[in-house]
Coordinates of C-alpha atoms and ligand atoms in Angstrom, one line a residue:
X216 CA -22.2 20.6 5.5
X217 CA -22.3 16.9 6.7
X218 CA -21.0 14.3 3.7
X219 CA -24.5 12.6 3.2
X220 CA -26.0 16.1 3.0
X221 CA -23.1 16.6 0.3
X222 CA -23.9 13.7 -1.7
X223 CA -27.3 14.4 -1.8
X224 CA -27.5 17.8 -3.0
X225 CA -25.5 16.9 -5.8
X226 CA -26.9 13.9 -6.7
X227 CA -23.4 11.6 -6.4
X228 CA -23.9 7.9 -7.6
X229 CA -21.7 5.9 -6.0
X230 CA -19.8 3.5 -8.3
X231 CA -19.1 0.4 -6.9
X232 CA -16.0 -0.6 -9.1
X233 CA -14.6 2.1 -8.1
X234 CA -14.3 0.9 -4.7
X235 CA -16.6 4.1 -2.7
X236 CA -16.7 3.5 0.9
X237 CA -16.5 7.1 2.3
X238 CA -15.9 7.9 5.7
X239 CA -17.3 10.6 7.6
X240 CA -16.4 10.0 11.2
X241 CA -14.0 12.9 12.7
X242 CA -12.3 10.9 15.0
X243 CA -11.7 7.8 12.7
X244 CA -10.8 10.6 10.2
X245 CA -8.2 12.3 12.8
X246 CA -6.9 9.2 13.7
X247 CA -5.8 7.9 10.6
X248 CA -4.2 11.9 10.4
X249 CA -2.5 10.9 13.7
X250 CA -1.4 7.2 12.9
X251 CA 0.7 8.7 9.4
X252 CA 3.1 11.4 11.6
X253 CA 1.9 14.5 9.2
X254 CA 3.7 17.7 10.4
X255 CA 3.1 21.2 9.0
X256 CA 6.4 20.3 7.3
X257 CA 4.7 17.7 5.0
X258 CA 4.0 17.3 1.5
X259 CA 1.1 14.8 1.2
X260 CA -0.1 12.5 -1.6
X261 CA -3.5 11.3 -1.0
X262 CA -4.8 8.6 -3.1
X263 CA -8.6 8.5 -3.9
X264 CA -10.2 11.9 -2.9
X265 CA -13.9 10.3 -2.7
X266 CA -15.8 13.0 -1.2
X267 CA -12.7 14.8 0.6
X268 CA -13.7 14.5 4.2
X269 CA -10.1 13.1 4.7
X270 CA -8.2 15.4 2.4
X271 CA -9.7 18.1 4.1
X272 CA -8.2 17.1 7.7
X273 CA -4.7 16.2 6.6
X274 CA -4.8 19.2 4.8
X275 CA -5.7 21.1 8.0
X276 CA -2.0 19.7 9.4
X277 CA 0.2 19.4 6.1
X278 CA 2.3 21.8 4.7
X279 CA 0.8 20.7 0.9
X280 CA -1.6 18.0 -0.4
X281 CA -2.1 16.5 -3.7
X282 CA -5.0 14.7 -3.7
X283 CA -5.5 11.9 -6.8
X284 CA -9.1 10.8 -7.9
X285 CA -10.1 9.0 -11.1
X286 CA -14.1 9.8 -10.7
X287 CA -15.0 13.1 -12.7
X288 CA -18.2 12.6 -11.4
X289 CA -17.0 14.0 -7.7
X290 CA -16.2 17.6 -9.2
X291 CA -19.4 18.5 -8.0
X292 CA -19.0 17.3 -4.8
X293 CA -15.7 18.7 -4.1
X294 CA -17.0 22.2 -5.1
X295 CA -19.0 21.6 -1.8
X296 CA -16.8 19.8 0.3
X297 CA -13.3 21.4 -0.8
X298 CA -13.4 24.8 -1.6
X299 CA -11.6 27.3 0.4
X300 CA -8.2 24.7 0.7
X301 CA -5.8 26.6 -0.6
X302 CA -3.0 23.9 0.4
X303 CA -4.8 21.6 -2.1
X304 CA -4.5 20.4 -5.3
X305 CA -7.1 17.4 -6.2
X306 CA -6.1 15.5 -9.6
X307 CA -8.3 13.5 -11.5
X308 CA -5.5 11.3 -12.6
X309 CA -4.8 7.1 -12.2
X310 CA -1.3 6.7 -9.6
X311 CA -0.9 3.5 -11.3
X312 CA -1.2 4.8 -14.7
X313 CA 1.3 7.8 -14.4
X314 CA 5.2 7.6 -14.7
X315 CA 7.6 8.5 -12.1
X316 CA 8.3 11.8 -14.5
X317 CA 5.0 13.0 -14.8
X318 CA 4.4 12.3 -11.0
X319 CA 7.4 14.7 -9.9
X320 CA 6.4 17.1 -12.1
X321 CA 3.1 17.7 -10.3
X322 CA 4.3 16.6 -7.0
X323 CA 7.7 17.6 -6.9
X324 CA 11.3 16.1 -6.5
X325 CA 11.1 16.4 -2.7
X326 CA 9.8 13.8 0.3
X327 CA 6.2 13.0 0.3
X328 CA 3.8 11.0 2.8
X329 CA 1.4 8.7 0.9
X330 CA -2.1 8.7 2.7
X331 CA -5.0 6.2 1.6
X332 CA -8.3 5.1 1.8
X333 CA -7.7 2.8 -0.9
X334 CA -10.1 0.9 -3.2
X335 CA -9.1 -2.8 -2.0
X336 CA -8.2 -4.1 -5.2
X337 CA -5.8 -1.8 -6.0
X338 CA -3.5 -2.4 -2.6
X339 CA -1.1 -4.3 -3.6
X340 CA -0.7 -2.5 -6.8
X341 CA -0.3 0.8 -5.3
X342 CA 2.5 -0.2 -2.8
X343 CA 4.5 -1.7 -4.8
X344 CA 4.2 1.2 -7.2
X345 CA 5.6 3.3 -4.4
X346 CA 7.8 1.1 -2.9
X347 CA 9.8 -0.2 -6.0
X348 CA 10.3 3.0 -7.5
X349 CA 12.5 5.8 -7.4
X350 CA 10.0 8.7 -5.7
X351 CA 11.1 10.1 -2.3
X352 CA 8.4 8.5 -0.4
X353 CA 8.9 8.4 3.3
X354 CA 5.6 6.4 4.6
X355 CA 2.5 4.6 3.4
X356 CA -0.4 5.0 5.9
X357 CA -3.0 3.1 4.3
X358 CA -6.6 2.4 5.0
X359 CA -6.7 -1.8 4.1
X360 CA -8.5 -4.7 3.9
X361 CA -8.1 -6.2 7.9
X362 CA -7.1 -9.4 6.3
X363 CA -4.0 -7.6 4.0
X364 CA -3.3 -6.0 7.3
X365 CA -2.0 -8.7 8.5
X366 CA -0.4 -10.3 5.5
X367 CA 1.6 -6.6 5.8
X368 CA 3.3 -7.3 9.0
X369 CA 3.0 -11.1 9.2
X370 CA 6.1 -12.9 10.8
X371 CA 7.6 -16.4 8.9
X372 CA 5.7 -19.7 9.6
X373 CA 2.4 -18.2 9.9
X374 CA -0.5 -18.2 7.4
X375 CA -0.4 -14.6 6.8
X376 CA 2.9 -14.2 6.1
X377 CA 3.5 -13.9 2.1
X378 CA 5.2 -12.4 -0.9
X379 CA 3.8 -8.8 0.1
X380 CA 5.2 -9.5 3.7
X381 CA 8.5 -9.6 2.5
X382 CA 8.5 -7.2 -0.8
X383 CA 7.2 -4.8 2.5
X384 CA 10.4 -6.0 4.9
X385 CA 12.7 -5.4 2.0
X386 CA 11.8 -2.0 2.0
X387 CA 10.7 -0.8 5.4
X388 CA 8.5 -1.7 8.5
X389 CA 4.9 -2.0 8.2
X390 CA 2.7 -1.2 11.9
X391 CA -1.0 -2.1 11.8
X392 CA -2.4 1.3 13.7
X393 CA -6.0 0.4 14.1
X394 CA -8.6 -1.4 13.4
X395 CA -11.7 0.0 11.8
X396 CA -15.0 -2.3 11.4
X397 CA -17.1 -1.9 8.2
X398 CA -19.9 0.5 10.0
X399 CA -17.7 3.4 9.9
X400 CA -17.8 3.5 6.0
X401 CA -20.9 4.6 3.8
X402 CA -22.3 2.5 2.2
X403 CA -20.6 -0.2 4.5
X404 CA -17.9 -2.8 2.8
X405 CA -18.5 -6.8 3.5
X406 CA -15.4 -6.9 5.3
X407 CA -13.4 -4.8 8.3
X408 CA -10.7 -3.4 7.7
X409 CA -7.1 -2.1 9.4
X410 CA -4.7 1.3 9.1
X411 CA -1.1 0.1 8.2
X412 CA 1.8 2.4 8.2
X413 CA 4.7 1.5 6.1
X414 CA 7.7 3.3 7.1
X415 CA 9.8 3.3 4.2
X416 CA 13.8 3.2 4.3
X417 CA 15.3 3.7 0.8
X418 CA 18.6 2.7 2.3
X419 CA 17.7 -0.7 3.9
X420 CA 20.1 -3.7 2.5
X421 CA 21.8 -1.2 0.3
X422 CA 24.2 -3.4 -1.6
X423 CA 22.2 -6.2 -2.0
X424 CA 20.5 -7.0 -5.0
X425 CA 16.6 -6.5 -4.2
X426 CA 15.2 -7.7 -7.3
X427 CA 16.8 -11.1 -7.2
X428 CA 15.9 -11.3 -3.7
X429 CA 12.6 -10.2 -4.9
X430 CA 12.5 -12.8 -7.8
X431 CA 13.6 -15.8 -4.8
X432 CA 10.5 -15.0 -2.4
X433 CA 8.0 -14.7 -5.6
X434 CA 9.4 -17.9 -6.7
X435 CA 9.2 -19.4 -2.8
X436 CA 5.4 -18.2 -2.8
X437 CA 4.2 -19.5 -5.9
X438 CA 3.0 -22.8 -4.7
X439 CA 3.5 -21.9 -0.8
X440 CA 2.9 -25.7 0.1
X441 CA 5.8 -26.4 -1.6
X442 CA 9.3 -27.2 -0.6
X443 CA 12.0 -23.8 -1.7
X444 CA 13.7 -26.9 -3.5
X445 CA 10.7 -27.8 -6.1
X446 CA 9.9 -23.9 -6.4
X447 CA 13.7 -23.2 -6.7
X448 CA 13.8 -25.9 -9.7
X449 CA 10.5 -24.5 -11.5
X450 CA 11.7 -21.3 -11.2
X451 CA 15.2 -21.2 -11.5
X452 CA 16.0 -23.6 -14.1
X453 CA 17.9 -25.2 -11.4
X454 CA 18.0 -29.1 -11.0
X455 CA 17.0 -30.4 -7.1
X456 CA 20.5 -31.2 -6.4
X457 CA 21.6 -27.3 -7.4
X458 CA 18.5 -25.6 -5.4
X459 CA 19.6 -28.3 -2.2
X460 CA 23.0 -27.2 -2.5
X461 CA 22.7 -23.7 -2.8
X462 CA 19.6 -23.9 0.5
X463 CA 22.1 -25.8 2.6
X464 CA 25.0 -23.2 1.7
X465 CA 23.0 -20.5 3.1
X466 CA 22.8 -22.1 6.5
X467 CA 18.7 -23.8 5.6
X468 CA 17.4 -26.9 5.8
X469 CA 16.9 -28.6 2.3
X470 CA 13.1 -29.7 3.3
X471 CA 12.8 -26.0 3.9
X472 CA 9.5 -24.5 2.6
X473 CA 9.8 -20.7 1.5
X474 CA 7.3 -19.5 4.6
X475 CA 9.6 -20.3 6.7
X476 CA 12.8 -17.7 5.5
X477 CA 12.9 -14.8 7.5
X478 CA 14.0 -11.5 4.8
X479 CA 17.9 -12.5 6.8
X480 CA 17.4 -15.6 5.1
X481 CA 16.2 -14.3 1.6
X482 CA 19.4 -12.5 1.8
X483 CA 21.4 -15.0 2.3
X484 CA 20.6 -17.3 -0.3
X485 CA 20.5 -14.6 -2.6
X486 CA 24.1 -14.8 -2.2
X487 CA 24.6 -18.0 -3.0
X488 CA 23.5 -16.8 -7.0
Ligands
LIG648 N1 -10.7 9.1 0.8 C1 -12.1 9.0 0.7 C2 -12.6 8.6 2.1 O1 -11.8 8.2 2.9 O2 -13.8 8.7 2.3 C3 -12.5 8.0 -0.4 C4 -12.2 6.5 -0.1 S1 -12.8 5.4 -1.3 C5 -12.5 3.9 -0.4 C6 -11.6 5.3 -2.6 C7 -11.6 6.4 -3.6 O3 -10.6 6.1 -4.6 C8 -12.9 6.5 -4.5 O4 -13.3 7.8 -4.5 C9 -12.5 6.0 -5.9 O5 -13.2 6.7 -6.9 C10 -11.0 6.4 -5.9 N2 -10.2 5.6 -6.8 C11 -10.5 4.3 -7.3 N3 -9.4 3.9 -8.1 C12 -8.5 4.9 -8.1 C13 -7.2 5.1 -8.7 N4 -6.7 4.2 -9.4 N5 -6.6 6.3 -8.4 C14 -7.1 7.2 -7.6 N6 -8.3 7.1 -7.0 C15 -9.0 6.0 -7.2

């Protein structure tokens, strides 16, 4: 049964806060199956079931999905569109809301591929959540705003590249995969959006101490037009002299503004703390 022909037979209202843009296209729905690197070895969390035309093709290639939904009011629909899966679990449950604990204990201990067509609001959220925590996540292919796209994999000095950029780099390598324009969802979003794949390395900079480095480029973004030395001092406690001295230790410029660091730099003047 086609997903329109889905929602109408069971009446589905689509609620908008909820961010429900489905998509129905095969080939836009393989390719984001492609773009992630699923194998039948895989365990996959899927974040926002909607109707479940994309859980039902990574499920056709993963080893296990669990599927998490917040919308009771898609049982109906699923009945239609999922039945039969028997490498499927959906869970009407909030990522955001649950604890690492409770997480594994539905999900596992072992290594998991995150795969999203998220609500846009809750992007940045939901990475971080995966990224900064302890869960044995090895990717994050994720259906995004076109625009968040490119903040993801945005190099120093241009307008794009931001806080996420570089909580992102601490972490891993973010890819855009494709683009996807705003027809290919129903109803259709106001804005276009990309596929990012975050491959994730728990290992990278092991030694160093994320969160301060974390705590610098938060503090370098806040007021991005800025020099590091003024956000340094608002941030830090530090006077300008300090924040010059310790920018100049690290090898920078003390006119240096924060969009200009590349993560090598972040490290380095996290050393100088
Ligand atoms: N994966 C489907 C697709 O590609 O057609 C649905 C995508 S739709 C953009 C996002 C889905 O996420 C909606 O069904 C919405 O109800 C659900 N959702 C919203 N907030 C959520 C949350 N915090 N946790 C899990 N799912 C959520």
């Amino acid at each position: 049964m086609k997903m329109k022909d889905v929602l109408q037979a069971t009446s589905f209202r689509f609620n908008k806060a909820l961010g429900q843009n489905f998509i129905s296209d095969t080939n836009l729905l393989k390719g984001i199956v492609t773009d992630s690197g699923i194998t039948p070895d895989d365990v996959v969390v899927e974040i926002g079931t909607g109707a479940g035309t994309l859980t039902r093709q990574i499920a056709s290639v993963a080893k296990q999905v669990y599927s998490f939904e917040v919308d009771q009011n898609l049982i109906p629909v699923h009945e239609l569109s999922l039945s039969g899966i028997d490498n499927l679990q959906v869970i009407f449950r909030d990522v955001l809301k649950m604890k690492d604990d409770e997480f594994k204990s539905i999900v596992g201990e072992g290594e998991f591929k995150v795969v999203a067509n998220l609500p846009y609001y809750i992007t940045t959220p939901l990475i971080m959540r995966f990224l900064e925590s302890d869960l044995n996540v090895t990717s994050l292919t994720i259906m995004v705003q076109e625009e968040v796209g490119r903040r993801l994999v945005a190099k120093p000095n241009t307008a794009d590249y931001s806080a996420i950029t570089l909580a992102v780099l601490l972490r891993g390598e973010g890819t855009i995969t494709r683009k996807v324009g705003r027809n290919m969802f129903y109803p259709a979003p106001n804005v276009d959006s990309a596929v990012v794949r975050i491959d994730v390395d728990k290992d990278k900079l092991a030694g160093e101490n994320k969160a301060l480095i974390h705590k610098l480029v938060r503090s370098a973004f806040l007021m991005r037009r800025k020099t590091l030395v003024n956000n340094l001092n608002a941030s830090f406690g530090l006077s300008k002299t300090e924040a010059a001295e310790k920018l100049i230790a690290a090898g920078l410029d003390e006119r240096v503004r924060g969009e200009a660091l590349s993560l090598e730099d972040y490290v380095n003047l996290s050393h100088q703390f």
